[in-house]
C-alpha cells in the first residue's frame, strides 16, 4: 500500500468523488462534487506517486451555476470517444466528446427512484466500450443493482449483496476484465474502505473481497481506477473526498491486487 497527499492552491480544489486513469497509470481525470473536472498526470518514481501535475481544472459545463444540487458530480469514466460523468441530487449521466457541449445519456426508470443523496456513485467502461453504473443507496430486492448501457437502453446485469454496512463509492474495470467496486462505510469515528472484485463465470456472477481497511486508515475514498503496472500487477489507485473540510485530506491511495487472487479468478 502507498499513499500521496495532494494539495493545490487552486480555488474550489477538493471534494474529489470520481477518478479514472489511463492504461499507463499516469494520465488521469477526476471530478468533484462541486462540478469541476480535473485532468493531470501522476508523477511517479519507481511506480510510486511523488507528485501531481495538474493540467486542467475548470467547471465541467461552463454555463453551470454554483448550485450544488445541479453540480454534484460523483463518478467519471474514460470511454473510447470521450468521458462519462454521473451526478446525484439531479440524477443523470452526461457524455463529453471533445470540446463540444455535454450530451445527456439515456436514463433507466430506476433513476427516478434514487434517493437525493444516493444516486449513481460509480461508473466504469468495460473492454467492449459499454458503460456500467452503480447507485450508492438504492437497492432492488435488498441488493445494489449493476446497470449496463447498451446502445440507448440500460439493463440490470447483476446485483451485489450488501456487506457489513458498506455502500458503493466507485468502480473500474481492470485489464483482467473484472469489475473492481470500491465501497465505503462511515462508523461515526472515521471511514472504512473495501474493494470487491466482480466477474462473470459460466455459473453466473461471483464476487470476492480484495481488501478491507480498518476505521481511520484512509480518508473518504470515493474514486477508483484499475490498471496494470510494468511488473504485470494490477494496481488499484483510489482518491479521497475531503468534503472541503480542513481536517480531511485529498489523497491518492494505491493497493496491488494479490497475485494469488488474480490467478484464482482466472478459473471459474
Coordinates of C-alpha atoms in Angstrom, one line a residue:
X1 CA 0.0 0.0 0.0
X2 CA 1.2 3.5 -0.8
X3 CA -0.4 7.0 -0.4
X4 CA 0.2 10.5 -1.5
X5 CA -1.5 13.7 -0.2
X6 CA -2.5 16.0 -3.0
X7 CA -2.6 19.8 -2.3
X8 CA -3.3 22.7 -4.7
X9 CA -3.9 26.4 -4.1
X10 CA -6.4 26.4 -6.9
X11 CA -9.8 27.8 -6.0
X12 CA -12.5 25.2 -5.5
X13 CA -9.9 22.4 -5.1
X14 CA -11.1 19.4 -3.2
X15 CA -14.2 17.2 -2.9
X16 CA -13.0 14.6 -5.4
X17 CA -15.6 11.9 -5.9
X18 CA -14.7 10.2 -9.1
X19 CA -11.4 9.1 -10.8
X20 CA -10.2 7.3 -13.9
X21 CA -6.7 6.7 -15.1
X22 CA -5.3 5.7 -18.5
X23 CA -3.6 2.4 -19.0
X24 CA -0.2 4.0 -18.4
X25 CA -1.1 4.6 -14.7
X26 CA -0.3 8.3 -15.0
X27 CA -2.8 10.3 -17.0
X28 CA -5.9 10.8 -15.0
X29 CA -9.3 12.6 -14.9
X30 CA -11.2 13.4 -11.8
X31 CA -14.5 15.1 -10.8
X32 CA -15.6 17.0 -7.7
X33 CA -18.9 17.3 -6.0
X34 CA -19.0 21.0 -6.9
X35 CA -19.0 20.2 -10.6
X36 CA -15.3 20.6 -11.5
X37 CA -13.2 18.5 -13.9
X38 CA -9.5 17.9 -13.3
X39 CA -7.0 16.5 -15.8
X40 CA -3.4 15.8 -14.9
X41 CA -0.5 13.5 -14.6
X42 CA 0.6 11.4 -11.7
X43 CA 4.4 11.8 -11.3
X44 CA 6.0 8.6 -10.3
X45 CA 9.4 7.4 -9.1
X46 CA 9.7 3.6 -9.4
X47 CA 5.9 3.4 -9.8
X48 CA 5.3 5.3 -6.5
X49 CA 3.4 8.6 -6.7
X50 CA 5.6 11.5 -5.8
X51 CA 3.7 14.4 -7.2
X52 CA 0.7 15.6 -9.3
X53 CA 0.9 17.8 -12.4
X54 CA -2.5 19.5 -12.8
X55 CA -3.1 20.4 -16.4
X56 CA -6.7 21.4 -16.3
X57 CA -9.2 22.4 -13.6
X58 CA -12.5 24.0 -14.5
X59 CA -16.2 23.7 -14.4
X60 CA -17.5 20.6 -16.2
X61 CA -20.0 22.7 -18.0
X62 CA -19.0 26.3 -18.5
X63 CA -22.6 27.5 -18.2
X64 CA -23.3 25.7 -14.9
X65 CA -24.4 27.6 -11.8
X66 CA -22.9 27.3 -8.4
X67 CA -25.9 25.4 -7.1
X68 CA -24.7 22.1 -5.5
X69 CA -28.0 20.3 -6.3
X70 CA -27.2 20.7 -10.0
X71 CA -23.4 20.1 -9.9
X72 CA -22.9 17.2 -7.5
X73 CA -20.7 15.1 -9.8
X74 CA -19.9 11.7 -8.3
X75 CA -18.2 9.5 -10.9
X76 CA -16.2 9.7 -14.1
X77 CA -15.2 7.0 -16.7
X78 CA -13.0 7.3 -19.8
X79 CA -14.7 6.0 -22.9
X80 CA -13.3 5.4 -26.4
X81 CA -14.9 8.7 -27.6
X82 CA -14.9 10.9 -24.6
X83 CA -15.7 10.7 -20.9
X84 CA -18.8 9.9 -18.9
X85 CA -19.8 11.7 -15.7
X86 CA -22.6 10.9 -13.3
X87 CA -24.4 13.3 -11.0
X88 CA -26.6 12.7 -7.9
X89 CA -29.1 15.1 -6.5
X90 CA -30.2 15.8 -10.1
X91 CA -29.7 12.2 -11.2
X92 CA -28.2 12.0 -14.7
X93 CA -25.2 10.8 -16.8
X94 CA -23.6 13.1 -19.3
X95 CA -21.1 12.3 -22.1
X96 CA -18.4 14.8 -23.0
X97 CA -16.9 14.5 -26.5
X98 CA -14.0 16.8 -27.3
X99 CA -14.8 20.4 -26.6
X100 CA -18.5 20.0 -27.6
X101 CA -21.5 20.5 -25.3
X102 CA -22.4 17.8 -22.8
X103 CA -24.7 15.1 -24.2
X104 CA -27.2 13.7 -21.8
X105 CA -27.2 9.9 -21.8
X106 CA -30.4 7.8 -21.7
X107 CA -32.0 7.0 -18.3
X108 CA -33.4 3.9 -16.6
X109 CA -36.8 4.0 -14.8
X110 CA -35.0 3.3 -11.6
X111 CA -33.1 6.6 -11.8
X112 CA -36.3 8.4 -10.7
X113 CA -36.4 6.3 -7.6
X114 CA -32.9 7.1 -6.4
X115 CA -32.6 8.9 -3.0
X116 CA -31.5 12.5 -3.5
X117 CA -28.0 11.9 -2.0
X118 CA -27.8 8.2 -3.0
X119 CA -27.7 8.1 -6.8
X120 CA -25.1 6.9 -9.3
X121 CA -21.9 6.9 -7.4
X122 CA -19.8 4.7 -9.7
X123 CA -19.2 4.5 -13.5
X124 CA -17.0 2.1 -15.4
X125 CA -16.4 1.2 -19.1
X126 CA -15.6 -2.4 -20.0
X127 CA -13.3 -3.7 -22.7
X128 CA -16.2 -3.6 -25.2
X129 CA -16.8 0.1 -24.5
X130 CA -20.0 -0.4 -22.6
X131 CA -20.8 1.9 -19.7
X132 CA -21.8 0.4 -16.3
X133 CA -23.2 2.2 -13.3
X134 CA -23.9 1.5 -9.6
X135 CA -26.0 3.6 -7.2
X136 CA -24.9 4.3 -3.7
X137 CA -28.0 3.7 -1.6
X138 CA -30.7 2.4 -3.9
X139 CA -31.4 -1.3 -3.7
X140 CA -33.5 -3.7 -5.7
X141 CA -34.6 -6.8 -3.7
X142 CA -32.2 -5.8 -1.0
X143 CA -29.1 -5.7 -3.3
X144 CA -27.3 -3.0 -5.2
X145 CA -28.0 -3.2 -9.0
X146 CA -25.3 -3.0 -11.6
X147 CA -26.6 -1.3 -14.7
X148 CA -25.2 -1.6 -18.2
X149 CA -25.9 0.8 -21.1
X150 CA -26.0 -1.0 -24.4
X151 CA -27.0 1.4 -27.2
X152 CA -29.8 3.5 -25.8
X153 CA -31.1 1.2 -23.1
X154 CA -29.9 0.4 -19.6
X155 CA -30.4 -3.1 -18.2
X156 CA -29.6 -4.6 -14.8
X157 CA -27.0 -7.3 -15.4
X158 CA -26.5 -8.4 -11.8
X159 CA -26.9 -7.3 -8.2
X160 CA -24.4 -7.1 -5.3
X161 CA -25.4 -8.1 -1.9
X162 CA -24.6 -5.5 0.8
X163 CA -21.8 -6.5 3.2
X164 CA -21.1 -5.0 6.6
X165 CA -22.7 -1.6 6.1
X166 CA -20.5 -0.8 3.0
X167 CA -22.0 1.1 0.1
X168 CA -20.7 1.5 -3.5
X169 CA -18.4 4.6 -3.9
X170 CA -16.6 3.9 -7.2
X171 CA -15.9 1.3 -9.8
X172 CA -13.4 0.4 -12.6
X173 CA -12.9 -2.4 -15.0
X174 CA -9.4 -3.9 -14.7
X175 CA -7.2 -5.1 -17.5
X176 CA -8.2 -8.6 -16.5
X177 CA -11.9 -7.9 -17.4
X178 CA -13.1 -7.9 -13.8
X179 CA -15.1 -5.1 -12.2
X180 CA -13.5 -3.6 -9.1
X181 CA -16.0 -1.9 -6.9
X182 CA -14.8 0.4 -4.2
X183 CA -17.1 0.6 -1.1
X184 CA -17.1 2.7 2.0
X185 CA -18.7 2.8 5.4
X186 CA -18.8 5.5 8.0
X187 CA -18.6 4.4 11.6
X188 CA -19.1 7.8 13.3
X189 CA -15.4 7.9 14.1
X190 CA -14.0 7.5 10.6
X191 CA -14.2 5.7 7.3
X192 CA -13.7 2.1 6.4
X193 CA -13.0 1.1 2.8
X194 CA -13.4 -2.2 0.9
X195 CA -12.9 -3.4 -2.7
X196 CA -14.7 -6.3 -4.1
X197 CA -13.9 -7.9 -7.5
X198 CA -16.9 -8.9 -9.6
X199 CA -16.6 -11.4 -12.5
X200 CA -18.9 -13.3 -14.8
X201 CA -18.4 -17.1 -15.0
X202 CA -20.1 -19.9 -16.7
X203 CA -22.0 -20.5 -13.5
X204 CA -23.1 -16.8 -13.1
X205 CA -21.7 -13.8 -11.4
X206 CA -19.4 -14.0 -8.4
X207 CA -17.5 -11.6 -6.3
X208 CA -14.7 -11.7 -3.8
X209 CA -13.1 -9.2 -1.4
X210 CA -9.8 -7.8 -2.5
X211 CA -9.1 -5.8 0.6
X212 CA -10.7 -4.1 3.6
X213 CA -9.3 -1.3 5.7
X214 CA -10.0 -0.6 9.4
X215 CA -11.6 2.6 10.5
X216 CA -9.5 5.6 10.0
X217 CA -6.7 4.0 8.0
X218 CA -7.7 6.1 5.0
X219 CA -9.9 9.1 4.5
X220 CA -13.1 9.1 2.5
X221 CA -12.1 7.1 -0.5
X222 CA -14.6 7.6 -3.3
X223 CA -12.9 7.1 -6.7
X224 CA -11.0 4.1 -8.1
X225 CA -9.1 3.1 -11.2
X226 CA -7.6 -0.3 -12.0
X227 CA -4.6 -0.7 -14.3
X228 CA -1.6 -2.9 -14.9
X229 CA 1.9 -1.8 -13.8
X230 CA 5.2 -2.6 -15.5
X231 CA 5.7 -5.7 -13.4
X232 CA 2.3 -7.1 -14.6
X233 CA 0.5 -6.5 -11.3
X234 CA -3.0 -5.0 -11.2
X235 CA -2.9 -1.7 -9.3
X236 CA -5.9 -0.1 -7.7
X237 CA -5.5 3.7 -7.4
X238 CA -8.1 5.5 -5.3
X239 CA -8.8 9.1 -4.4
X240 CA -10.4 10.6 -1.3
X241 CA -13.1 13.2 -1.0
X242 CA -12.1 15.8 1.7
X243 CA -15.6 17.3 1.7
X244 CA -13.9 20.7 1.8
X245 CA -13.1 20.3 5.5
X246 CA -9.7 21.3 6.8
X247 CA -9.4 18.2 9.0
X248 CA -9.8 15.9 6.0
X249 CA -7.4 15.4 3.1
X250 CA -7.2 14.7 -0.6
X251 CA -5.0 11.7 -1.0
X252 CA -4.2 9.1 -3.6
X253 CA -4.1 5.5 -2.2
X254 CA -2.8 2.5 -4.1
X255 CA -3.0 -1.2 -3.5
X256 CA -1.8 -4.1 -5.6
X257 CA -4.2 -7.0 -6.2
X258 CA -2.5 -10.1 -4.7
X259 CA -1.2 -12.3 -7.4
X260 CA -2.8 -15.4 -5.9
X261 CA -6.2 -13.7 -6.1
X262 CA -5.7 -12.9 -9.7
X263 CA -4.6 -16.5 -10.5
X264 CA -7.6 -17.9 -8.6
X265 CA -10.0 -15.6 -10.6
X266 CA -8.8 -16.8 -14.0
X267 CA -10.5 -20.1 -13.4
X268 CA -14.3 -20.0 -12.5

